[in-house]
């Protein structure tokens, strides 16, 4: 994996705050951006993407595209479309991803790929990789909504971006 040029760690304590973080992150995004989301099942990847969709002002409810692999949410305000991909069931790396024509969508859209590690990095040198970790330990329980997010801005596009999202 490339070395991050810009890295920020954030904490969230509820699904509502995860969605709000997505809305704030959407303000940084522009056509051509690739966002990779990594985290275990239930970590909050789709919740974050819902916030991105709200922040980008796209049409349609953002839900997990696990069984359709990819969903396109057109903009309601003349901004970029949101292309939401779940690569969980795709095992063939970029070859299998090519069938989705993400390289065609990327210049005009914001492309968000869940489970994209090792599958989409070759699409662009510039990407935002968001790792979502559940809080674990003696004080955490199954109902704990706390998450730690590590935002890695990779490439020149993200070198000076304010990823603190304040």
MMTF fields as JSON, N, C-alpha, C and O atoms, coordinates in Angstrom:
{
  "mmtfVersion": "1.0.0",
  "mmtfProducer": "UNKNOWN",
  "numBonds": 663,
  "numAtoms": 664,
  "numGroups": 166,
  "numChains": 1,
  "numModels": 1,
  "chainsPerModel": [1],
  "groupsPerChain": [166],
  "chainIdList": ["A"],
  "bondAtomList": [4, 2, 8, 6, 12, 10, 16, 14, 20, 18, 24, 22, 28, 26, 32, 30, 36, 34, 40, 38, 44, 42, 48, 46, 52, 50, 56, 54, 60, 58, 64, 62, 68, 66, 72, 70, 76, 74, 80, 78, 84, 82, 88, 86, 92, 90, 96, 94, 100, 98, 104, 102, 108, 106, 112, 110, 116, 114, 120, 118, 124, 122, 128, 126, 132, 130, 136, 134, 140, 138, 144, 142, 148, 146, 152, 150, 156, 154, 160, 158, 164, 162, 168, 166, 172, 170, 176, 174, 180, 178, 184, 182, 188, 186, 192, 190, 196, 194, 200, 198, 204, 202, 208, 206, 212, 210, 216, 214, 220, 218, 224, 222, 228, 226, 232, 230, 236, 234, 240, 238, 244, 242, 248, 246, 252, 250, 256, 254, 260, 258, 264, 262, 268, 266, 272, 270, 276, 274, 280, 278, 284, 282, 288, 286, 292, 290, 296, 294, 300, 298, 304, 302, 308, 306, 312, 310, 316, 314, 320, 318, 324, 322, 328, 326, 332, 330, 336, 334, 340, 338, 344, 342, 348, 346, 352, 350, 356, 354, 360, 358, 364, 362, 368, 366, 372, 370, 376, 374, 380, 378, 384, 382, 388, 386, 392, 390, 396, 394, 400, 398, 404, 402, 408, 406, 412, 410, 416, 414, 420, 418, 424, 422, 428, 426, 432, 430, 436, 434, 440, 438, 444, 442, 448, 446, 452, 450, 456, 454, 460, 458, 464, 462, 468, 466, 472, 470, 476, 474, 480, 478, 484, 482, 488, 486, 492, 490, 496, 494, 500, 498, 504, 502, 508, 506, 512, 510, 516, 514, 520, 518, 524, 522, 528, 526, 532, 530, 536, 534, 540, 538, 544, 542, 548, 546, 552, 550, 556, 554, 560, 558, 564, 562, 568, 566, 572, 570, 576, 574, 580, 578, 584, 582, 588, 586, 592, 590, 596, 594, 600, 598, 604, 602, 608, 606, 612, 610, 616, 614, 620, 618, 624, 622, 628, 626, 632, 630, 636, 634, 640, 638, 644, 642, 648, 646, 652, 650, 656, 654, 660, 658],
  "bondOrderList": [1, 1, 1, 1, 1, 1, 1, 1, 1, 1, 1, 1, 1, 1, 1, 1, 1, 1, 1, 1, 1, 1, 1, 1, 1, 1, 1, 1, 1, 1, 1, 1, 1, 1, 1, 1, 1, 1, 1, 1, 1, 1, 1, 1, 1, 1, 1, 1, 1, 1, 1, 1, 1, 1, 1, 1, 1, 1, 1, 1, 1, 1, 1, 1, 1, 1, 1, 1, 1, 1, 1, 1, 1, 1, 1, 1, 1, 1, 1, 1, 1, 1, 1, 1, 1, 1, 1, 1, 1, 1, 1, 1, 1, 1, 1, 1, 1, 1, 1, 1, 1, 1, 1, 1, 1, 1, 1, 1, 1, 1, 1, 1, 1, 1, 1, 1, 1, 1, 1, 1, 1, 1, 1, 1, 1, 1, 1, 1, 1, 1, 1, 1, 1, 1, 1, 1, 1, 1, 1, 1, 1, 1, 1, 1, 1, 1, 1, 1, 1, 1, 1, 1, 1, 1, 1, 1, 1, 1, 1, 1, 1, 1, 1, 1, 1],
  "groupList": [{"groupName": "UNK", "atomNameList": ["N", "CA", "C", "O"], "elementList": ["N", "C", "C", "O"], "formalChargeList": [0, 0, 0, 0], "bondAtomList": [1, 0, 2, 1, 3, 2], "bondOrderList": [1, 1, 2], "singleLetterCode": "X", "chemCompType": "L-PEPTIDE LINKING"}],
  "groupTypeList": [0, 0, 0, 0, 0, 0, 0, 0, 0, 0, 0, 0, 0, 0, 0, 0, 0, 0, 0, 0, 0, 0, 0, 0, 0, 0, 0, 0, 0, 0, 0, 0, 0, 0, 0, 0, 0, 0, 0, 0, 0, 0, 0, 0, 0, 0, 0, 0, 0, 0, 0, 0, 0, 0, 0, 0, 0, 0, 0, 0, 0, 0, 0, 0, 0, 0, 0, 0, 0, 0, 0, 0, 0, 0, 0, 0, 0, 0, 0, 0, 0, 0, 0, 0, 0, 0, 0, 0, 0, 0, 0, 0, 0, 0, 0, 0, 0, 0, 0, 0, 0, 0, 0, 0, 0, 0, 0, 0, 0, 0, 0, 0, 0, 0, 0, 0, 0, 0, 0, 0, 0, 0, 0, 0, 0, 0, 0, 0, 0, 0, 0, 0, 0, 0, 0, 0, 0, 0, 0, 0, 0, 0, 0, 0, 0, 0, 0, 0, 0, 0, 0, 0, 0, 0, 0, 0, 0, 0, 0, 0, 0, 0, 0, 0, 0, 0],
  "groupIdList": [1, 2, 3, 4, 5, 6, 7, 8, 9, 10, 11, 12, 13, 14, 15, 16, 17, 18, 19, 20, 21, 22, 23, 24, 25, 26, 27, 28, 29, 30, 31, 32, 33, 34, 35, 36, 37, 38, 39, 40, 41, 42, 43, 44, 45, 46, 47, 48, 49, 50, 51, 52, 53, 54, 55, 56, 57, 58, 59, 60, 61, 62, 63, 64, 65, 66, 67, 68, 69, 70, 71, 72, 73, 74, 75, 76, 77, 78, 79, 80, 81, 82, 83, 84, 85, 86, 87, 88, 89, 90, 91, 92, 93, 94, 95, 96, 97, 98, 99, 100, 101, 102, 103, 104, 105, 106, 107, 108, 109, 110, 111, 112, 113, 114, 115, 116, 117, 118, 119, 120, 121, 122, 123, 124, 125, 126, 127, 128, 129, 130, 131, 132, 133, 134, 135, 136, 137, 138, 139, 140, 141, 142, 143, 144, 145, 146, 147, 148, 149, 150, 151, 152, 153, 154, 155, 156, 157, 158, 159, 160, 161, 162, 163, 164, 165, 166],
  "secStructList": [7, 7, 7, 7, 1, 3, 3, 3, 3, 3, 3, 3, 7, 1, 2, 2, 2, 2, 2, 2, 2, 2, 2, 2, 2, 2, 6, 6, 7, 7, 6, 6, 7, 3, 3, 3, 3, 3, 7, 7, 6, 6, 1, 1, 2, 2, 2, 2, 2, 2, 2, 2, 2, 2, 2, 2, 6, 5, 1, 1, 7, 7, 7, 7, 7, 6, 6, 6, 1, 3, 3, 3, 3, 7, 5, 1, 1, 1, 1, 7, 3, 3, 3, 3, 3, 3, 7, 6, 6, 7, 7, 1, 2, 2, 2, 2, 2, 2, 6, 6, 6, 2, 2, 2, 2, 2, 6, 6, 3, 3, 3, 3, 3, 3, 6, 7, 6, 6, 6, 1, 4, 4, 4, 7, 1, 7, 3, 3, 3, 3, 3, 3, 3, 3, 7, 7, 1, 6, 6, 7, 7, 6, 6, 7, 7, 7, 3, 3, 3, 3, 3, 3, 3, 3, 1, 4, 4, 4, 6, 6, 7, 7, 6, 6, 7, 7],
  "xCoordList": [0.839, 0.0, 0.879, 1.926, 0.455, 1.185, 1.227, 0.344, 2.261, 2.336, 1.364, 1.33, 0.573, -0.352, 0.426, 1.427, -0.037, 0.563, -0.104, 0.486, -1.313, -2.098, -2.95, -3.79, -2.743, -3.488, -4.08, -3.413, -5.347, -6.055, -6.845, -7.408, -6.892, -7.693, -8.84, -8.634, -10.056, -11.257, -12.011, -11.893, -12.781, -13.608, -15.077, -15.423, -15.929, -17.378, -18.005, -17.467, -19.155, -19.754, -21.19, -21.866, -21.663, -23.026, -23.189, -22.423, -24.192, -24.477, -24.822, -24.47, -25.497, -25.847, -24.583, -24.505, -23.604, -22.34, -21.546, -20.847, -21.654, -20.995, -21.591, -20.87, -22.907, -23.581, -23.199, -22.974, -23.123, -22.72, -21.292, -20.994, -20.426, -19.059, -19.066, -18.296, -19.934, -20.072, -20.528, -20.027, -21.483, -21.95, -20.814, -20.677, -20.009, -18.877, -17.815, -17.244, -17.552, -16.573, -17.019, -16.188, -18.311, -18.84, -18.451, -18.301, -18.286, -17.909, -16.514, -16.198, -15.672, -14.318, -14.272, -13.312, -15.314, -15.268, -15.637, -16.417, -15.042, -15.325, -15.289, -14.813, -15.793, -15.771, -14.363, -13.382, -14.283, -13.005, -12.419, -11.397, -13.062, -12.536, -12.924, -14.055, -11.96, -12.166, -12.008, -10.987, -13.036, -13.01, -13.128, -14.105, -12.14, -12.153, -12.51, -11.921, -13.476, -13.894, -13.535, -13.897, -12.825, -12.403, -12.854, -12.652, -13.46, -13.894, -14.687, -15.218, -14.767, -15.484, -16.975, -17.451, -17.698, -19.147, -19.741, -19.392, -20.626, -21.265, -20.434, -20.822, -19.298, -18.421, -18.997, -18.689, -19.832, -20.412, -20.089, -20.282, -19.602, -19.234, -20.434, -20.348, -21.539, -22.734, -23.339, -23.865, -23.281, -23.782, -22.988, -23.569, -21.673, -20.831, -21.208, -21.284, -21.443, -21.8, -23.164, -23.368, -24.092, -25.388, -25.166, -25.773, -24.298, -23.971, -23.323, -23.615, -22.444, -21.838, -22.917, -22.898, -23.859, -24.949, -25.775, -26.124, -26.089, -26.84, -26.04, -26.577, -24.749, -23.902, -23.71, -23.585, -23.688, -23.546, -24.875, -24.901, -25.982, -27.304, -27.692, -28.079, -27.585, -27.899, -29.283, -29.855, -29.805, -31.134, -31.049, -30.069, -32.086, -32.201, -31.621, -30.672, -32.206, -31.71, -30.415, -30.347, -29.403, -28.133, -28.237, -28.336, -28.211, -28.254, -27.082, -26.439, -26.814, -25.699, -25.948, -26.999, -24.997, -25.166, -24.62, -24.218, -24.601, -23.971, -24.437, -23.613, -25.732, -26.223, -26.286, -26.363, -26.254, -26.223, -24.821, -24.588, -23.912, -22.508, -22.316, -21.462, -23.08, -22.888, -24.219, -25.109, -24.337, -25.511, -25.017, -24.024, -25.722, -25.414, -26.527, -27.709, -26.13, -27.072, -26.796, -25.822, -27.649, -27.425, -27.606, -28.333, -26.938, -27.044, -28.385, -28.905, -28.944, -30.165, -29.846, -30.739, -28.547, -28.179, -27.106, -26.502, -26.87, -25.865, -24.453, -23.508, -24.284, -22.969, -22.662, -23.366, -21.609, -21.248, -22.211, -22.777, -22.386, -23.143, -22.305, -21.083, -22.979, -22.307, -22.428, -23.536, -21.294, -21.27, -20.825, -19.696, -21.723, -21.483, -21.296, -22.212, -20.125, -19.754, -19.462, -18.819, -19.936, -19.588, -18.814, -19.397, -17.515, -16.653, -16.455, -15.588, -17.244, -17.078, -17.098, -16.268, -18.038, -18.182, -17.306, -17.317, -16.559, -15.679, -14.285, -13.685, -13.78, -12.479, -11.386, -10.215, -11.737, -10.78, -9.968, -9.34, -9.949, -9.154, -9.672, -10.867, -8.763, -9.15, -9.804, -10.663, -9.42, -10.039, -11.55, -12.305, -11.988, -13.417, -14.065, -15.21, -13.33, -13.849, -14.027, -14.892, -13.219, -13.327, -14.7, -15.163, -15.357, -16.709, -17.691, -18.727, -17.371, -18.242, -18.001, -18.745, -16.981, -16.634, -16.417, -16.806, -15.801, -15.551, -14.611, -14.71, -13.697, -12.793, -13.54, -13.081, -14.684, -15.52, -16.3, -16.447, -16.802, -17.595, -16.748, -17.223, -15.505, -14.685, -14.508, -14.633, -14.227, -13.977, -15.153, -14.943, -16.375, -17.554, -18.279, -19.275, -17.806, -18.528, -17.602, -16.383, -18.213, -17.487, -17.749, -18.9, -16.7, -16.826, -16.415, -15.293, -17.335, -17.087, -17.119, -18.113, -16.021, -15.917, -15.709, -14.694, -16.689, -16.54, -15.804, -16.045, -14.919, -14.151, -13.274, -13.097, -12.732, -11.975, -10.488, -9.789, -9.974, -8.539, -8.049, -8.627, -6.98, -6.404, -7.192, -6.874, -8.226, -9.097, -9.206, -9.411, -9.075, -9.345, -8.213, -8.327, -7.141, -6.058, -5.488, -5.009, -5.542, -4.968, -5.824, -5.39, -7.024, -7.877, -7.3, -7.47, -6.616, -6.083, -4.974, -4.968, -4.044, -2.976, -3.469, -2.861, -4.575, -5.131, -6.402, -7.35, -6.415, -7.608, -7.627, -6.603, -8.815, -8.989, -9.359, -10.371, -8.539, -8.783, -9.215, -8.461, -10.439, -10.996, -11.071, -11.783, -10.332, -10.359, -11.225, -11.002, -12.212, -13.138, -12.94, -13.082, -12.609, -12.371, -13.405, -13.665, -13.992, -14.872, -14.02, -12.91, -14.537, -13.843, -13.971, -15.068, -12.862, -12.868, -12.131, -11.388, -12.337, -11.658, -12.608, -13.763, -12.124, -12.896, -14.178, -15.179, -14.168, -15.352, -16.304, -17.413, -15.898, -16.759, -17.667, -17.262, -18.905, -19.819, -20.406, -20.106, -21.23, -21.777, -22.607, -22.743, -23.161, -23.998, -23.211, -23.795, -21.905, -21.071, -20.976, -20.565, -21.357, -21.347, -20.088, -19.997, -19.126, -17.912, -17.037, -16.836, -16.53, -15.653, -14.47, -14.579, -13.344, -12.171, -12.008, -11.969, -11.913, -11.713, -10.329, -9.931, -9.605, -8.317, -8.482, -8.718, -8.356, -8.475, -7.077, -6.28, -6.783, -5.497, -5.702, -6.269, -5.247, -5.289, -4.041, -2.935, -4.205, -3.076, -3.011, -4.014, -1.846, -1.642, -1.729, -2.127, -1.35, -1.292, -2.64, -2.694, -3.725, -5.067, -5.35, -6.004, -4.874, -5.216, -4.106, -4.282, -2.968, -1.816, -2.126, -1.665, -2.891, -3.175, -4.618, -5.024, -5.396, -6.817, -6.936, -6.17, -7.89, -8.15, -9.06, -10.284, -8.462, -9.211, -9.728, -10.356, -9.475, -9.983, -11.508, -12.161, -12.057, -13.499, -14.185, -15.324, -13.48, -14.071, -14.881, -15.453],
  "yCoordList": [-1.185, 0.0, 1.242, 1.27, 2.259, 3.522, 4.144, 3.913, 4.935, 5.658, 6.819, 7.573, 6.974, 8.108, 9.415, 9.532, 10.374, 11.702, 12.549, 13.511, 12.198, 12.999, 12.029, 11.327, 11.981, 11.033, 11.729, 12.516, 11.423, 11.974, 10.846, 10.001, 10.826, 9.862, 10.599, 11.614, 10.078, 10.682, 9.641, 8.441, 10.106, 9.225, 9.586, 10.765, 8.584, 8.807, 7.872, 6.804, 8.285, 7.491, 7.062, 6.538, 7.287, 6.87, 6.825, 7.457, 6.075, 6.078, 7.481, 7.829, 8.278, 9.642, 10.474, 11.239, 10.316, 11.061, 10.531, 11.294, 9.235, 8.669, 9.293, 9.66, 9.405, 10.013, 11.484, 11.967, 12.196, 13.604, 13.746, 14.681, 12.846, 12.856, 12.699, 13.357, 11.829, 11.666, 12.949, 13.303, 13.654, 14.932, 15.951, 16.69, 15.988, 16.938, 16.545, 17.404, 15.242, 14.767, 15.084, 15.383, 15.023, 15.295, 16.686, 16.898, 17.631, 19.001, 19.056, 19.988, 18.059, 18.013, 17.314, 17.472, 16.54, 15.676, 16.416, 17.369, 15.94, 16.523, 15.407, 14.306, 15.701, 14.659, 14.104, 14.847, 12.799, 12.136, 11.558, 10.873, 11.829, 11.312, 9.853, 9.445, 9.089, 7.692, 7.599, 8.004, 7.057, 6.858, 5.368, 4.738, 4.806, 3.388, 3.28, 3.966, 2.419, 2.21, 0.791, -0.181, 0.685, -0.604, -0.723, 0.19, -1.847, -2.107, -3.392, -3.826, -3.995, -5.259, -5.052, -3.92, -6.155, -6.077, -5.302, -5.556, -4.37, -3.593, -2.442, -1.811, -2.161, -1.094, 0.301, 1.236, 0.448, 1.751, 2.289, 3.478, 1.443, 1.889, 2.457, 3.528, 1.736, 2.206, 3.419, 4.306, 3.481, 4.647, 5.886, 6.95, 5.764, 6.876, 7.281, 8.47, 6.294, 6.578, 7.263, 8.111, 6.911, 7.623, 9.114, 9.961, 9.416, 10.814, 11.484, 12.642, 10.762, 11.305, 11.639, 12.705, 10.712, 10.936, 12.157, 12.956, 12.302, 13.484, 14.752, 15.751, 14.706, 15.876, 16.249, 17.427, 15.248, 15.499, 15.867, 16.356, 15.637, 15.951, 15.049, 15.521, 13.731, 12.784, 12.191, 12.232, 11.641, 11.03, 9.581, 8.882, 9.156, 7.759, 7.494, 8.147, 6.525, 6.11, 5.331, 4.4, 5.71, 5.003, 3.792, 3.92, 2.624, 1.372, 0.513, 0.812, -0.532, -1.398, -2.036, -2.64, -1.91, -2.515, -3.937, -4.382, -4.651, -5.976, -6.897, -7.561, -6.954, -7.938, -7.41, -8.196, -6.093, -5.54, -5.063, -4.646, -5.118, -4.743, -3.225, -2.686, -2.524, -1.072, -0.373, -0.896, 0.817, 1.675, 3.063, 3.554, 3.683, 5.062, 5.951, 5.701, 6.99, 7.967, 9.304, 9.979, 9.695, 10.961, 12.153, 12.079, 13.235, 14.456, 15.124, 15.106, 15.712, 16.504, 17.99, 18.809, 18.322, 19.742, 20.114, 21.182, 19.255, 19.559, 19.179, 19.457, 18.547, 18.098, 16.721, 16.217, 16.117, 14.775, 13.712, 13.829, 12.676, 11.5, 10.753, 10.892, 9.963, 9.074, 7.666, 7.162, 7.024, 5.627, 4.845, 4.994, 4.012, 3.262, 1.8, 1.164, 1.264, -0.096, -0.914, -0.433, -2.144, -3.087, -4.212, -5.042, -4.241, -5.213, -6.476, -7.292, -6.645, -7.777, -9.117, -9.985, -9.287, -10.573, -10.681, -11.712, -9.647, -9.687, -10.097, -9.439, -11.158, -11.633, -11.449, -11.675, -11.045, -11.036, -9.78, -9.599, -8.907, -7.697, -6.788, -6.773, -6.027, -5.021, -5.622, -4.981, -6.85, -7.467, -7.567, -7.216, -8.041, -8.156, -6.777, -6.573, -5.847, -4.492, -3.79, -2.924, -4.155, -3.522, -3.714, -2.864, -4.819, -5.061, -3.992, -3.781, -3.32, -2.262, -0.923, 0.028, -0.828, 0.413, 1.592, 2.716, 1.348, 2.435, 3.481, 4.664, 3.046, 4.001, 4.99, 6.117, 4.584, 5.47, 6.426, 7.603, 5.927, 6.73, 7.701, 8.778, 7.346, 8.096, 9.572, 10.393, 9.968, 11.394, 12.318, 13.482, 11.818, 12.665, 12.408, 13.071, 11.469, 11.024, 10.984, 11.102, 10.815, 10.427, 8.93, 8.508, 8.141, 6.689, 6.239, 6.489, 5.575, 5.043, 3.53, 2.947, 2.891, 1.436, 0.84, 1.087, 0.051, -0.719, -2.007, -2.605, -2.426, -3.658, -3.596, -4.615, -2.451, -2.285, -2.558, -2.47, -2.888, -3.128, -4.182, -5.264, -3.854, -4.787, -4.933, -5.785, -4.107, -4.255, -2.987, -3.075, -1.82, -0.591, 0.435, 1.499, 0.138, 1.104, 1.554, 2.68, 0.672, 0.992, 1.968, 2.436, 2.279, 3.218, 4.622, 5.357, 5.003, 6.358, 6.414, 5.641, 7.329, 7.528, 8.296, 8.232, 9.026, 9.859, 9.212, 8.974, 8.931, 8.337, 8.627, 8.914, 8.542, 8.674, 7.298, 6.722, 6.777, 5.452, 5.651, 6.182, 5.219, 5.378, 3.999, 3.115, 3.83, 2.586, 2.83, 3.782, 1.969, 2.112, 0.934, -0.227, 1.259, 0.239, 0.37, 1.469, -0.745, -0.762, -0.679, -1.209, -0.015, 0.026, -1.341, -1.893, -1.882, -3.17, -3.023, -2.062, -3.959, -3.925, -4.235, -4.596, -4.095, -4.46, -3.654, -4.18, -2.381, -1.542, -1.561, -1.036, -2.149, -2.192, -3.417, -4.48, -3.248, -4.389, -4.455, -3.606, -5.445, -5.674, -4.5, -4.319, -3.708, -2.575, -1.282, -0.231, -1.335, -0.138, 0.427, -0.27, 1.687, 2.327, 3.151, 3.834, 3.102, 3.905, 3.314, 2.104, 4.228, 3.839, 4.79, 5.968, 4.26, 5.067, 5.01, 3.931, 6.174, 6.247, 6.813, 7.82, 6.155, 6.649, 7.023, 6.162, 8.317, 8.81, 8.984, 9.763, 8.255, 8.329, 8.98, 8.369, 10.209, 10.885, 10.525, 10.894, 9.811, 9.306, 10.039, 10.129, 10.56, 11.251, 12.764, 13.284, 13.446, 14.909, 15.55, 16.579, 14.962, 15.509, 15.711, 16.685, 14.814, 14.821, 15.373, 15.46, 15.746, 16.153, 17.318, 17.318, 18.296, 19.479, 19.564, 20.584, 18.513, 18.536, 18.53, 17.852, 19.279, 19.313, 18.14, 18.251, 17.037, 15.825, 15.804, 14.829, 16.861, 16.902, 17.075, 16.78, 17.551, 17.672, 18.499, 18.225, 19.503, 20.361, 21.471, 22.292],
  "zCoordList": [0.0, 0.0, 0.0, 0.647, -0.72, -0.755, 0.626, 1.452, 0.867, 2.128, 2.095, 1.122, 3.144, 3.175, 3.218, 3.923, 2.471, 2.517, 3.59, 4.081, 3.95, 4.873, 5.678, 5.114, 6.994, 7.814, 9.031, 9.703, 9.3, 10.444, 11.096, 10.4, 12.422, 13.174, 13.847, 14.511, 13.669, 14.239, 15.049, 14.8, 16.013, 16.835, 16.621, 16.542, 16.527, 16.501, 17.529, 17.818, 18.08, 19.143, 18.866, 19.751, 17.623, 17.297, 15.783, 15.055, 15.302, 13.861, 13.352, 12.225, 14.159, 13.741, 13.506, 12.545, 14.387, 14.218, 13.011, 12.345, 12.735, 11.555, 10.295, 9.367, 10.281, 9.127, 8.999, 7.889, 10.112, 10.097, 9.58, 8.836, 9.958, 9.459, 7.932, 7.233, 7.425, 5.98, 5.309, 4.242, 5.929, 5.361, 5.313, 4.338, 6.359, 6.385, 5.365, 4.693, 5.25, 4.276, 2.856, 1.998, 2.605, 1.257, 0.776, -0.427, 1.684, 1.303, 0.69, -0.049, 0.992, 0.426, -0.929, -1.683, -1.236, -2.416, -3.685, -3.678, -4.788, -6.11, -7.147, -6.871, -8.338, -9.382, -9.563, -9.567, -9.713, -9.892, -8.62, -8.661, -7.481, -6.221, -6.016, -6.28, -5.543, -5.167, -3.657, -3.1, -2.997, -1.554, -1.297, -1.702, -0.628, -0.266, 1.203, 2.038, 1.529, 2.911, 3.343, 2.68, 4.45, 4.974, 6.423, 7.225, 6.747, 8.114, 8.142, 7.12, 9.299, 9.417, 9.155, 9.076, 9.022, 8.86, 10.035, 11.188, 9.749, 10.793, 11.336, 12.319, 10.713, 11.212, 10.967, 11.707, 9.932, 9.639, 8.259, 8.004, 7.364, 6.02, 5.26, 4.658, 5.294, 4.578, 5.275, 4.603, 6.591, 7.314, 6.931, 6.717, 6.842, 6.403, 4.977, 4.666, 4.115, 2.722, 2.633, 1.765, 3.507, 3.553, 3.801, 3.145, 4.744, 5.014, 3.815, 3.516, 3.125, 1.904, 0.881, 0.265, 0.708, -0.243, 0.118, -0.751, 1.404, 1.848, 1.594, 1.115, 1.921, 1.732, 0.273, -0.061, -0.596, -2.035, -2.68, -3.81, -1.972, -2.519, -3.672, -4.741, -3.449, -4.515, -4.326, -3.237, -5.406, -5.41, -4.944, -5.201, -4.262, -3.866, -2.5, -2.069, -1.828, -0.523, -0.699, -1.502, 0.044, -0.012, 0.911, 2.132, 0.297, 1.037, 0.581, -0.425, 1.308, 0.95, -0.415, -0.628, -1.339, -2.669, -2.749, -3.824, -1.636, -1.589, -2.703, -3.332, -2.962, -3.925, -5.348, -6.291, -5.522, -6.875, -7.241, -8.375, -6.319, -6.441, -6.527, -5.823, -7.362, -7.498, -7.721, -8.391, -7.149, -7.357, -7.736, -7.198, -8.664, -9.047, -8.514, -8.751, -7.793, -7.246, -7.93, -7.597, -8.889, -9.596, -8.656, -7.666, -8.986, -8.201, -8.44, -9.556, -7.396, -7.518, -7.688, -7.905, -7.586, -7.58, -8.603, -8.505, -9.566, -10.582, -10.176, -10.915, -9.013, -8.567, -9.116, -9.991, -8.598, -9.079, -8.575, -7.488, -9.38, -8.938, -7.912, -7.864, -7.098, -6.159, -6.703, -6.888, -6.962, -7.369, -6.139, -5.671, -5.623, -4.384, -4.735, -5.257, -4.455, -4.836, -3.583, -2.65, -3.573, -2.521, -3.19, -3.887, -2.983, -3.649, -2.817, -3.131, -1.766, -0.853, -1.585, -1.315, -2.505, -3.199, -4.442, -5.115, -4.752, -5.911, -5.461, -4.61, -6.016, -5.578, -6.605, -6.301, -7.817, -8.906, -9.07, -10.114, -8.091, -8.2, -9.288, -9.586, -9.882, -10.855, -12.089, -12.695, -12.484, -13.654, -13.481, -14.388, -12.327, -12.064, -11.913, -12.317, -11.335, -11.161, -12.512, -12.647, -13.509, -14.819, -15.433, -16.194, -15.115, -15.622, -15.154, -15.784, -14.057, -13.536, -14.214, -13.975, -15.051, -15.764, -14.824, -15.142, -13.673, -12.742, -13.324, -12.996, -14.188, -14.801, -15.685, -15.873, -16.229, -17.037, -16.138, -16.466, -15.006, -14.072, -13.276, -12.915, -12.993, -12.053, -12.389, -11.48, -13.622, -13.867, -13.541, -13.2, -13.639, -13.441, -12.13, -11.84, -11.34, -10.151, -8.947, -9.067, -7.793, -6.599, -6.453, -6.341, -6.453, -6.375, -4.979, -4.538, -4.292, -2.953, -3.05, -3.486, -2.639, -2.736, -1.345, -0.693, -0.907, 0.316, -0.027, -1.075, 0.846, 0.665, -0.588, -1.256, -0.916, -2.152, -2.055, -3.064, -0.866, -0.705, -1.686, -1.794, -2.397, -3.346, -4.626, -5.455, -4.802, -5.968, -6.807, -8.017, -6.202, -6.96, -6.915, -7.522, -6.216, -6.082, -7.428, -7.56, -8.417, -9.724, -10.533, -11.586, -10.062, -10.787, -10.796, -11.768, -9.716, -9.622, -8.58, -7.622, -8.777, -7.795, -6.58, -5.512, -6.741, -5.679, -5.145, -5.894, -3.848, -3.249, -1.758, -1.138, -1.215, 0.217, 0.744, 0.344, 1.64, 2.215, 3.658, 4.473, 3.97, 5.316, 5.962, 5.486, 7.044, 7.818, 9.042, 9.789, 9.246, 10.362, 11.306, 10.92, 12.554, 13.575, 14.676, 15.166, 15.06, 16.225, 17.474, 17.512, 18.496, 19.772, 20.427, 20.512, 20.883, 21.569, 22.89, 23.097, 23.758, 25.052, 26.176, 25.948, 27.391, 28.578, 28.726, 29.214, 28.314, 28.51, 27.327, 27.424, 26.22, 25.025, 25.099, 25.569, 24.624, 24.537, 23.134, 22.294, 22.878, 21.543, 21.039, 19.829, 21.938, 21.548, 21.425, 21.16, 21.609, 21.602, 20.185, 19.257, 20.028, 18.713, 18.463, 17.443, 19.361, 19.186, 18.073, 17.974, 17.247, 16.149, 16.089, 16.431, 15.653, 15.334, 13.826, 13.235, 13.212, 11.768, 11.495, 12.079, 10.604, 10.162, 8.693, 7.846, 8.401, 7.038, 6.476, 6.999, 5.405, 4.722, 3.368, 2.462, 3.225, 1.94, 1.161, 1.555, 0.065, -0.711, -2.043, -2.751, -2.387, -3.643, -3.495, -2.453, -4.549, -4.531, -4.23, -3.557, -4.715, -4.492, -3.009, -2.636, -2.164, -0.744, 0.143, 1.358, -0.435, 0.361, 1.31, 2.452, 0.859, 1.675, 2.152, 2.709, 1.943, 2.333, 3.854, 4.54, 4.372, 5.811, 6.166, 6.1, 6.535, 6.842, 8.278, 8.691, 9.04, 10.409, 10.43, 11.431, 9.325, 9.124, 10.217, 10.596, 10.711, 11.742, 11.124, 11.842]
}
